[in-house]
Coordinates of C-alpha atoms and ligand atoms in Angstrom, one line a residue:
M1 CA 2.4 -31.6 32.2
E2 CA 0.2 -33.8 30.1
Q3 CA 1.5 -33.7 26.6
K4 CA -0.5 -36.2 24.6
N5 CA -3.1 -35.2 22.0
V6 CA -2.5 -31.6 22.9
R7 CA -5.3 -29.3 21.8
T8 CA -5.1 -25.6 22.6
R9 CA -7.4 -22.8 21.7
F10 CA -7.3 -19.1 21.2
A11 CA -10.8 -17.8 22.1
P12 CA -11.0 -14.1 21.4
S13 CA -14.1 -12.0 21.7
P14 CA -14.7 -9.9 18.6
T15 CA -14.8 -6.6 20.6
G16 CA -12.4 -4.5 18.6
F17 CA -8.8 -4.4 17.6
M18 CA -6.1 -7.0 18.7
H19 CA -4.5 -5.8 21.9
I20 CA -1.0 -7.1 22.3
G21 CA -2.0 -8.9 25.5
N22 CA -4.4 -10.9 23.4
L23 CA -1.9 -11.5 20.7
R24 CA 0.5 -12.8 23.3
T25 CA -2.1 -15.2 24.6
A26 CA -2.6 -16.4 21.0
L27 CA 1.1 -16.8 20.5
Y28 CA 1.7 -18.8 23.7
T29 CA -1.3 -20.9 22.9
Y30 CA -0.1 -21.6 19.3
I31 CA 3.4 -22.4 20.6
I32 CA 2.2 -24.9 23.1
A33 CA 0.1 -26.7 20.5
K34 CA 3.0 -26.8 18.0
K35 CA 5.6 -27.7 20.5
Y36 CA 3.8 -30.9 21.4
G37 CA 2.6 -31.8 17.9
G38 CA -0.9 -30.8 18.8
K39 CA -3.7 -28.7 17.3
F40 CA -4.3 -25.0 17.6
I41 CA -8.0 -24.1 17.5
L42 CA -9.6 -20.7 16.9
R43 CA -12.9 -20.2 18.6
I44 CA -14.8 -16.9 18.4
E45 CA -16.5 -16.0 21.7
D46 CA -19.2 -13.7 20.5
T47 CA -22.0 -14.3 23.0
D48 CA -21.7 -10.9 24.5
R49 CA -23.8 -9.1 21.9
E50 CA -23.4 -5.7 23.6
R51 CA -19.7 -5.7 23.1
Y52 CA -19.7 -7.1 19.6
V53 CA -18.0 -5.0 17.1
D54 CA -18.6 -5.4 13.3
G55 CA -15.5 -6.3 11.4
A56 CA -13.6 -7.4 14.6
I57 CA -13.6 -11.0 13.4
D58 CA -11.7 -10.0 10.3
V59 CA -9.2 -8.2 12.4
I60 CA -8.6 -11.4 14.3
Y61 CA -8.2 -13.5 11.2
D62 CA -5.9 -10.9 9.5
T63 CA -3.7 -10.5 12.6
L64 CA -3.2 -14.2 13.2
R65 CA -2.5 -14.8 9.6
A66 CA -0.1 -11.9 9.3
C67 CA 1.7 -13.3 12.3
G68 CA 1.8 -16.8 10.9
L69 CA -0.3 -18.1 13.8
N70 CA -2.3 -20.4 11.5
W71 CA -5.1 -22.4 13.1
D72 CA -5.8 -26.0 12.5
E73 CA -9.5 -25.8 13.2
G74 CA -11.7 -22.7 13.2
P75 CA -14.8 -20.9 11.9
D76 CA -13.6 -20.4 8.3
I77 CA -11.9 -23.8 7.8
G78 CA -14.2 -25.9 10.0
G79 CA -13.1 -29.0 11.8
P80 CA -14.5 -32.0 13.7
V81 CA -16.0 -30.2 16.6
G82 CA -17.5 -27.1 15.1
P83 CA -19.2 -24.8 14.7
Y84 CA -16.3 -22.6 16.1
I85 CA -18.4 -19.5 16.6
Q86 CA -20.2 -19.6 19.9
S87 CA -23.3 -17.7 18.7
E88 CA -23.9 -20.7 16.4
R89 CA -23.8 -23.1 19.3
M90 CA -26.7 -21.7 21.3
G91 CA -28.7 -25.0 21.4
I92 CA -25.7 -26.8 22.9
F93 CA -25.4 -24.3 25.8
K94 CA -29.1 -24.4 26.6
Q95 CA -29.1 -28.1 26.7
Y96 CA -26.1 -28.3 29.1
A97 CA -27.5 -25.6 31.3
E98 CA -30.8 -27.4 31.6
E99 CA -29.0 -30.6 32.3
L100 CA -27.2 -28.9 35.2
V101 CA -30.6 -27.8 36.6
K102 CA -31.8 -31.4 36.5
M103 CA -28.7 -32.4 38.4
G104 CA -29.4 -29.8 41.0
K105 CA -26.3 -27.9 40.2
A106 CA -28.0 -24.9 38.7
Y107 CA -31.4 -23.2 39.0
Y108 CA -33.8 -20.9 37.2
C109 CA -33.8 -17.3 38.4
F110 CA -36.8 -15.1 37.5
C111 CA -35.6 -11.9 39.2
T112 CA -36.4 -8.9 37.2
K113 CA -33.9 -6.2 36.2
E114 CA -35.6 -3.8 38.5
R115 CA -35.2 -6.1 41.5
M116 CA -31.5 -6.7 40.6
D117 CA -30.8 -3.0 40.2
K118 CA -32.4 -2.3 43.6
L119 CA -30.5 -5.1 45.2
H120 CA -27.2 -3.9 43.8
E121 CA -28.0 -0.4 44.9
E122 CA -28.6 -1.5 48.5
Q123 CA -25.4 -3.5 48.4
R124 CA -23.4 -0.6 47.2
A125 CA -24.9 1.6 49.9
K126 CA -23.7 -0.9 52.5
G127 CA -20.3 -0.9 50.9
L128 CA -20.7 -4.5 49.7
T129 CA -19.7 -5.9 46.4
N130 CA -22.6 -6.8 44.1
A131 CA -23.7 -10.4 44.4
Y132 CA -26.9 -12.3 43.8
D133 CA -28.8 -12.9 47.0
R134 CA -30.0 -16.3 45.9
H135 CA -33.6 -15.2 46.0
C136 CA -34.7 -17.9 43.5
R137 CA -32.4 -20.7 44.6
N138 CA -35.1 -22.4 46.7
L139 CA -38.2 -21.9 44.7
S140 CA -40.4 -25.0 44.8
P141 CA -40.5 -27.1 41.6
D142 CA -44.2 -26.2 41.2
E143 CA -43.5 -22.5 41.4
V144 CA -40.7 -22.8 38.8
K145 CA -43.0 -24.7 36.5
R146 CA -45.8 -22.1 36.9
L147 CA -43.4 -19.3 36.1
L148 CA -41.9 -21.1 33.1
D149 CA -45.4 -22.0 31.8
A150 CA -46.4 -18.4 32.1
G151 CA -43.4 -17.5 29.8
T152 CA -41.7 -15.5 32.6
P153 CA -38.2 -14.4 31.4
Y154 CA -35.4 -16.2 33.3
V155 CA -31.7 -16.8 33.5
I156 CA -30.0 -20.0 34.7
R157 CA -27.6 -19.6 37.6
Q158 CA -24.9 -21.9 39.0
K159 CA -25.8 -23.4 42.4
V160 CA -22.5 -22.9 44.2
P161 CA -22.2 -25.0 47.4
L162 CA -22.8 -22.8 50.4
D163 CA -19.9 -24.1 52.5
G164 CA -16.7 -26.1 52.0
T165 CA -13.9 -25.1 49.7
T166 CA -13.0 -25.5 46.0
T167 CA -9.4 -26.1 44.8
F168 CA -8.1 -25.7 41.3
H169 CA -4.7 -26.1 39.8
D170 CA -2.8 -23.7 37.7
E171 CA 0.4 -24.8 36.0
L172 CA 2.2 -21.6 37.2
Y173 CA 0.4 -20.8 40.5
G174 CA 0.0 -24.3 41.8
D175 CA -3.1 -25.2 43.8
I176 CA -5.5 -22.4 44.7
T177 CA -8.2 -23.0 47.3
V178 CA -11.1 -20.7 47.9
P179 CA -14.0 -20.9 50.4
N180 CA -17.2 -21.6 48.4
A181 CA -18.9 -18.9 50.5
D182 CA -16.9 -16.4 48.5
L183 CA -18.3 -17.6 45.2
D184 CA -21.3 -16.0 43.5
D185 CA -24.2 -18.0 42.0
Q186 CA -23.1 -16.7 38.6
I187 CA -25.4 -16.6 35.6
L188 CA -24.7 -19.4 33.1
L189 CA -27.5 -18.7 30.6
K190 CA -28.7 -15.2 30.1
A191 CA -32.2 -14.0 29.5
D192 CA -31.6 -13.8 25.7
G193 CA -30.7 -17.5 25.7
M194 CA -27.0 -16.7 25.2
P195 CA -24.5 -18.3 27.6
T196 CA -22.2 -16.2 29.7
Y197 CA -18.5 -16.4 29.0
N198 CA -18.0 -18.3 32.2
F199 CA -20.3 -21.1 31.1
A200 CA -19.6 -21.2 27.4
N201 CA -15.9 -21.6 27.9
V202 CA -16.3 -24.6 30.1
V203 CA -18.8 -26.4 27.8
D204 CA -16.8 -25.6 24.7
D205 CA -13.4 -26.4 26.1
H206 CA -14.8 -29.8 27.0
L207 CA -16.6 -30.5 23.8
M208 CA -13.6 -29.3 21.7
G209 CA -11.2 -31.5 23.6
I210 CA -9.1 -28.6 24.8
T211 CA -6.1 -29.8 26.9
H212 CA -4.4 -26.5 27.7
V213 CA -6.0 -23.1 28.4
V214 CA -3.8 -20.1 28.4
R215 CA -5.5 -16.8 29.4
G216 CA -5.1 -13.6 31.2
N217 CA -5.1 -13.8 34.9
E218 CA -8.1 -11.6 35.2
Y219 CA -9.9 -15.0 34.9
L220 CA -8.0 -16.5 37.8
S221 CA -10.7 -15.6 40.4
S222 CA -13.4 -17.3 38.3
A223 CA -11.5 -20.5 37.8
P224 CA -12.9 -22.2 41.0
K225 CA -16.4 -21.8 39.6
Y226 CA -15.3 -23.4 36.4
N227 CA -14.0 -26.3 38.4
L228 CA -17.3 -26.8 40.1
L229 CA -18.9 -27.0 36.6
Y230 CA -16.4 -29.5 35.4
E231 CA -17.0 -31.5 38.6
A232 CA -20.8 -31.4 38.2
F233 CA -20.5 -32.7 34.6
G234 CA -17.8 -35.2 35.5
W235 CA -15.5 -33.8 32.9
D236 CA -11.7 -33.6 33.0
V237 CA -10.3 -30.2 33.8
P238 CA -7.8 -28.8 31.3
C239 CA -4.4 -27.6 32.3
Y240 CA -4.7 -23.9 33.2
I241 CA -2.0 -21.4 32.6
H242 CA -2.9 -17.9 33.7
V243 CA -0.5 -15.3 32.4
E244 CA 0.2 -11.9 34.0
H245 CA -0.9 -8.6 32.6
I246 CA 1.3 -6.3 30.5
M247 CA 1.8 -3.1 32.3
R248 CA 2.9 0.4 31.3
D249 CA 4.6 0.8 34.6
A250 CA 4.3 -0.8 38.0
A251 CA 0.9 0.6 38.7
H252 CA -0.9 0.8 35.3
K253 CA -2.0 -1.7 32.8
L254 CA -1.0 -1.0 29.2
S255 CA -4.1 0.5 27.5
K256 CA -5.0 2.2 24.3
R257 CA -4.7 5.5 26.0
D258 CA -0.9 4.9 26.2
G259 CA -1.0 4.6 22.4
D260 CA 0.4 1.7 20.6
A261 CA -1.2 -1.1 22.7
Y262 CA -2.7 -2.7 19.6
F263 CA -1.0 -4.9 17.1
G264 CA -2.1 -2.7 14.2
D265 CA -0.6 0.4 15.7
F266 CA 2.8 -1.3 15.9
V267 CA 2.6 -2.3 12.3
E268 CA 1.6 1.2 11.4
A269 CA 4.5 2.6 13.4
G270 CA 7.0 0.6 11.3
Y271 CA 7.6 -2.5 13.3
Y272 CA 8.4 -5.7 11.4
I273 CA 5.8 -8.3 12.2
P274 CA 8.1 -11.1 13.3
A275 CA 9.9 -8.7 15.5
I276 CA 6.6 -7.7 17.2
L277 CA 5.9 -11.3 17.9
N278 CA 9.4 -11.8 19.2
Y279 CA 9.1 -8.9 21.6
I280 CA 5.7 -9.8 22.9
A281 CA 6.9 -13.4 23.5
L282 CA 9.4 -11.9 25.9
L283 CA 6.8 -10.0 27.8
G284 CA 6.1 -12.6 30.5
W285 CA 8.5 -15.3 29.3
A286 CA 12.2 -15.6 29.8
P287 CA 14.4 -17.7 27.5
K288 CA 17.0 -19.8 29.2
G289 CA 20.0 -18.4 27.5
E290 CA 21.2 -14.9 26.6
N291 CA 19.8 -14.8 23.1
E292 CA 16.5 -12.9 22.8
I293 CA 16.1 -12.9 19.1
F294 CA 13.8 -15.7 17.9
T295 CA 11.7 -16.5 14.9
L296 CA 8.4 -18.2 15.5
E297 CA 9.9 -21.6 14.9
Q298 CA 12.8 -20.8 17.3
L299 CA 10.3 -19.6 19.9
T300 CA 8.4 -22.9 19.5
E301 CA 11.7 -24.7 20.1
E302 CA 12.8 -22.7 23.1
F303 CA 9.5 -22.1 24.8
D304 CA 9.0 -23.7 28.2
I305 CA 5.8 -23.0 30.3
H306 CA 8.0 -22.8 33.4
G307 CA 9.8 -19.8 31.9
L308 CA 6.6 -17.9 32.2
S309 CA 6.6 -15.2 34.8
K310 CA 4.3 -14.7 37.8
S311 CA 4.9 -11.0 38.0
P312 CA 3.5 -8.5 35.5
A313 CA 5.6 -7.7 32.5
I314 CA 6.5 -4.0 31.9
F315 CA 6.2 -2.9 28.4
D316 CA 9.5 -1.4 27.3
P317 CA 9.3 0.6 24.1
V318 CA 13.1 1.2 23.9
K319 CA 13.7 -2.6 24.0
M320 CA 11.0 -3.3 21.5
K321 CA 12.6 -0.8 19.1
A322 CA 16.1 -2.4 19.7
I323 CA 14.7 -5.8 18.9
N324 CA 13.0 -4.5 15.8
A325 CA 16.3 -2.9 14.6
E326 CA 18.2 -6.1 15.3
W327 CA 15.6 -8.1 13.3
L328 CA 15.8 -5.7 10.4
R329 CA 19.6 -5.7 10.3
N330 CA 19.7 -9.5 10.4
L331 CA 17.3 -10.1 7.6
P332 CA 18.6 -11.5 4.3
H333 CA 18.9 -8.8 1.7
E334 CA 15.9 -9.9 -0.3
K335 CA 13.6 -10.1 2.8
F336 CA 14.6 -6.7 3.9
K337 CA 14.0 -5.3 0.4
E338 CA 10.6 -6.8 0.4
A339 CA 9.8 -5.2 3.8
A340 CA 11.4 -1.8 2.9
L341 CA 10.1 -1.4 -0.6
P342 CA 6.6 -0.1 0.3
Y343 CA 8.2 2.5 2.5
I344 CA 10.8 3.5 -0.1
R345 CA 8.0 3.9 -2.6
K346 CA 6.2 6.4 -0.3
T347 CA 8.7 9.1 -1.2
C348 CA 10.8 7.6 -4.0
R349 CA 9.0 6.6 -7.1
S350 CA 11.9 7.0 -9.5
E351 CA 12.3 4.1 -11.9
S352 CA 16.0 4.7 -12.4
V353 CA 17.0 4.4 -8.8
N354 CA 19.4 1.5 -8.0
L355 CA 17.1 -0.3 -5.5
D356 CA 19.6 -2.9 -4.4
A357 CA 22.3 -0.3 -3.7
L358 CA 19.7 1.8 -1.8
V359 CA 18.5 -1.2 0.3
K360 CA 22.1 -2.1 1.1
V361 CA 22.7 1.3 2.7
L362 CA 19.4 1.5 4.4
Q363 CA 19.5 -1.9 6.1
P364 CA 22.4 -1.5 8.6
R365 CA 20.9 1.6 10.2
A366 CA 17.2 0.6 10.0
E367 CA 15.3 0.9 13.2
L368 CA 11.7 1.3 12.1
L369 CA 10.4 0.8 8.6
T370 CA 8.6 4.1 8.9
D371 CA 12.0 6.0 9.1
I372 CA 12.7 5.0 5.5
P373 CA 10.5 7.5 3.5
E374 CA 12.2 10.5 5.1
R375 CA 15.7 9.0 4.4
V376 CA 15.1 8.5 0.7
D377 CA 13.1 11.6 0.0
F378 CA 16.0 13.3 -1.8
I379 CA 16.1 10.7 -4.6
D380 CA 13.1 11.8 -6.8
E381 CA 13.9 15.5 -6.5
L382 CA 16.7 17.5 -5.2
R383 CA 15.3 20.2 -3.1
E384 CA 16.7 23.7 -2.5
Y385 CA 19.5 23.5 0.1
S386 CA 21.8 25.9 1.8
T387 CA 25.5 26.1 0.8
D388 CA 26.2 25.7 4.6
L389 CA 26.1 22.0 3.8
Y390 CA 29.5 22.4 2.2
F391 CA 31.2 23.4 5.4
N392 CA 32.9 20.5 7.2
K393 CA 35.3 21.3 10.0
K394 CA 37.0 17.9 10.2
M395 CA 37.6 17.6 6.4
K396 CA 38.3 21.4 6.2
T397 CA 35.8 21.8 3.4
T398 CA 34.2 25.1 2.6
P399 CA 31.9 26.2 -0.3
E400 CA 35.2 27.3 -2.1
T401 CA 37.0 24.0 -1.7
S402 CA 33.8 22.2 -2.6
L403 CA 33.5 24.0 -5.9
E404 CA 37.0 22.7 -6.8
A405 CA 36.0 19.2 -5.5
L406 CA 32.8 19.1 -7.5
K407 CA 34.6 20.2 -10.7
A408 CA 37.1 17.4 -10.2
A409 CA 34.3 14.9 -9.5
L410 CA 32.4 16.0 -12.6
A411 CA 35.4 15.1 -14.8
V412 CA 35.8 11.8 -13.0
F413 CA 32.1 10.9 -13.4
E414 CA 32.0 11.9 -17.1
G415 CA 34.9 9.6 -17.6
I416 CA 33.0 6.6 -16.3
S417 CA 30.7 5.0 -18.9
E418 CA 27.1 4.0 -18.0
A419 CA 28.2 0.3 -18.2
D420 CA 31.1 0.8 -15.8
W421 CA 28.9 2.7 -13.2
T422 CA 29.5 0.2 -10.4
P423 CA 30.2 0.8 -6.7
E424 CA 33.8 -0.5 -7.2
N425 CA 34.5 1.7 -10.2
V426 CA 33.0 4.8 -8.8
H427 CA 34.9 4.3 -5.5
D428 CA 38.2 3.4 -7.1
T429 CA 38.3 6.3 -9.6
L430 CA 37.3 8.8 -6.9
T431 CA 40.0 7.6 -4.5
A432 CA 42.6 7.7 -7.3
E433 CA 41.5 11.3 -8.1
A434 CA 41.9 12.3 -4.4
E435 CA 45.3 10.7 -4.3
R436 CA 46.3 12.5 -7.5
L437 CA 45.1 15.8 -6.0
G438 CA 46.9 15.0 -2.7
V439 CA 43.7 15.4 -0.6
K440 CA 41.8 13.2 1.8
A441 CA 39.0 11.2 0.2
G442 CA 36.5 13.0 2.4
W443 CA 37.5 16.4 0.9
L444 CA 36.1 15.1 -2.4
L445 CA 33.3 12.9 -1.1
L446 CA 31.6 15.2 1.4
P447 CA 30.8 17.8 -1.3
I448 CA 29.6 15.1 -3.6
R449 CA 27.3 13.8 -0.9
A450 CA 25.9 17.3 -0.3
A451 CA 25.4 18.0 -4.0
L452 CA 23.7 14.7 -4.6
S453 CA 21.3 14.8 -1.6
G454 CA 21.0 18.4 -0.5
K455 CA 20.8 16.9 3.0
L456 CA 23.0 16.7 6.1
S457 CA 22.1 13.2 6.9
T458 CA 21.9 10.6 4.2
P459 CA 21.9 6.8 3.8
G460 CA 25.4 6.2 2.6
G461 CA 28.2 8.6 1.5
G462 CA 29.1 10.1 -1.9
V463 CA 30.0 6.9 -3.6
E464 CA 26.8 5.1 -2.5
L465 CA 24.6 8.0 -3.4
A466 CA 26.2 8.2 -6.9
V467 CA 25.5 4.5 -7.4
I468 CA 21.9 4.8 -6.0
L469 CA 21.1 7.8 -8.3
G470 CA 22.8 6.4 -11.4
R471 CA 25.2 8.2 -13.8
E472 CA 22.9 10.6 -15.5
E473 CA 21.2 12.0 -12.4
T474 CA 24.6 12.1 -10.5
I475 CA 26.2 14.2 -13.2
A476 CA 23.2 16.5 -13.4
R477 CA 23.2 17.1 -9.6
V478 CA 27.0 17.7 -9.5
K479 CA 26.6 20.3 -12.3
K480 CA 23.8 22.0 -10.3
G481 CA 26.1 22.1 -7.3
I482 CA 28.8 23.7 -9.3
E483 CA 26.4 26.3 -10.6
K484 CA 25.2 27.0 -7.0
L485 CA 28.7 27.5 -5.8
S486 CA 30.0 29.5 -8.7
Ligands
LIG501 N1 -13.2 -14.6 25.1 C1 -12.3 -14.4 26.2 C2 -11.5 -13.1 26.0 O1 -11.4 -12.7 24.9 C3 -11.4 -15.6 26.3 C4 -10.8 -15.9 27.6 C5 -10.2 -17.2 27.5 O2 -9.2 -17.4 26.8 O3 -10.7 -18.1 28.2 O4 -11.0 -12.6 27.0

């Protein structure tokens, strides 16, 4: 593979939210540029005005930035080969389309919408796929001039050779040869003067010096037509890498209807952004070794185009969650705290809570960030709970033994000063008390946990909860427990 002056581009159409298939393309594109010391270019392909969605460009910017896929050239930061928004490049496409007409590789087509609709209807009735019947391909130059002078609306179509074959090369699929007879005289320039995607991407990839094109393999069948355009202009063809679809199962593509097919949905569902990137990198690419956990930098190191798969990737929510959990568990304390804090604050606004202690107990069992609010919802306020919480078969605790335990705990807690309220002190004094009473630590700790949380499942046990809540609140809740059990 050519690796000099690498320039790759991510060329999204602003048609809505960022599907993870698109984000995966952006990721591979970015990685290839960075791996070879090249440039990653962002180009907005907004020539299909019917599919244009307001605000979608911002979604593209925000998503790429949030993922750390920073572009070297693009609409907002400019660059040597701008503008980077296709709708601002209209004159360029018109000029190149007309040049192709002059070279005899394209032609004006004046067919009306009515004629095309009728043609397509007839084709459908015969069970044929819709294709242009080349009605205008052989109009005489005089006829073309007359129609143009009269201001007749037109499109410009590619003049595909009627026989022979066209071969193009894909880095994964190798050489692909198709009979020209199978290729349509596709539209290059539309009646509104806008180029079609199929034309604009060729012109812009050339003018922007793009060396590698990564895209979904829905474009594979159009690639021969691009090659004919490159050939007509005498331009170098970039290295193509067509990647497979992401599937829900063997038969269905992953779509919005399955829920969670969009980047923003995963963030909302509590996935950590680097973990999302990590997982989608694995959808269609296999690392050489066993390890599957990678930062963006590590992905860039490890990535190899030949590790890309030629079969569709099946999206596996269970695996994605496992990767997210592993990411969260492995984060440095401060990083995890930063990620967890907004979720903690959804249900826990208390100023006196010991955040570091809380984060420490949350991290080892974190799977999704969105699990956090429910896990910490007992901190601000102790809700009514049933005394059933005080039964524990294993520790042989009952509401009666728990009353005794809480009384002992209260004396212990009152004996620890505010300044000495550390995890070690709380732990050691409680353990000593259990020893003195000749009971198992759990006999003492389980009732404390119940009294402090009012919940069956808590992040951390009695000691951790006491430290998280602080001395004053701990004592108040133990007293409440005693009252309840008395
Ligand atoms: N605008 C096209 C899309 O969003 C880009 C395809 C390509 O990368 O060439 O699908």
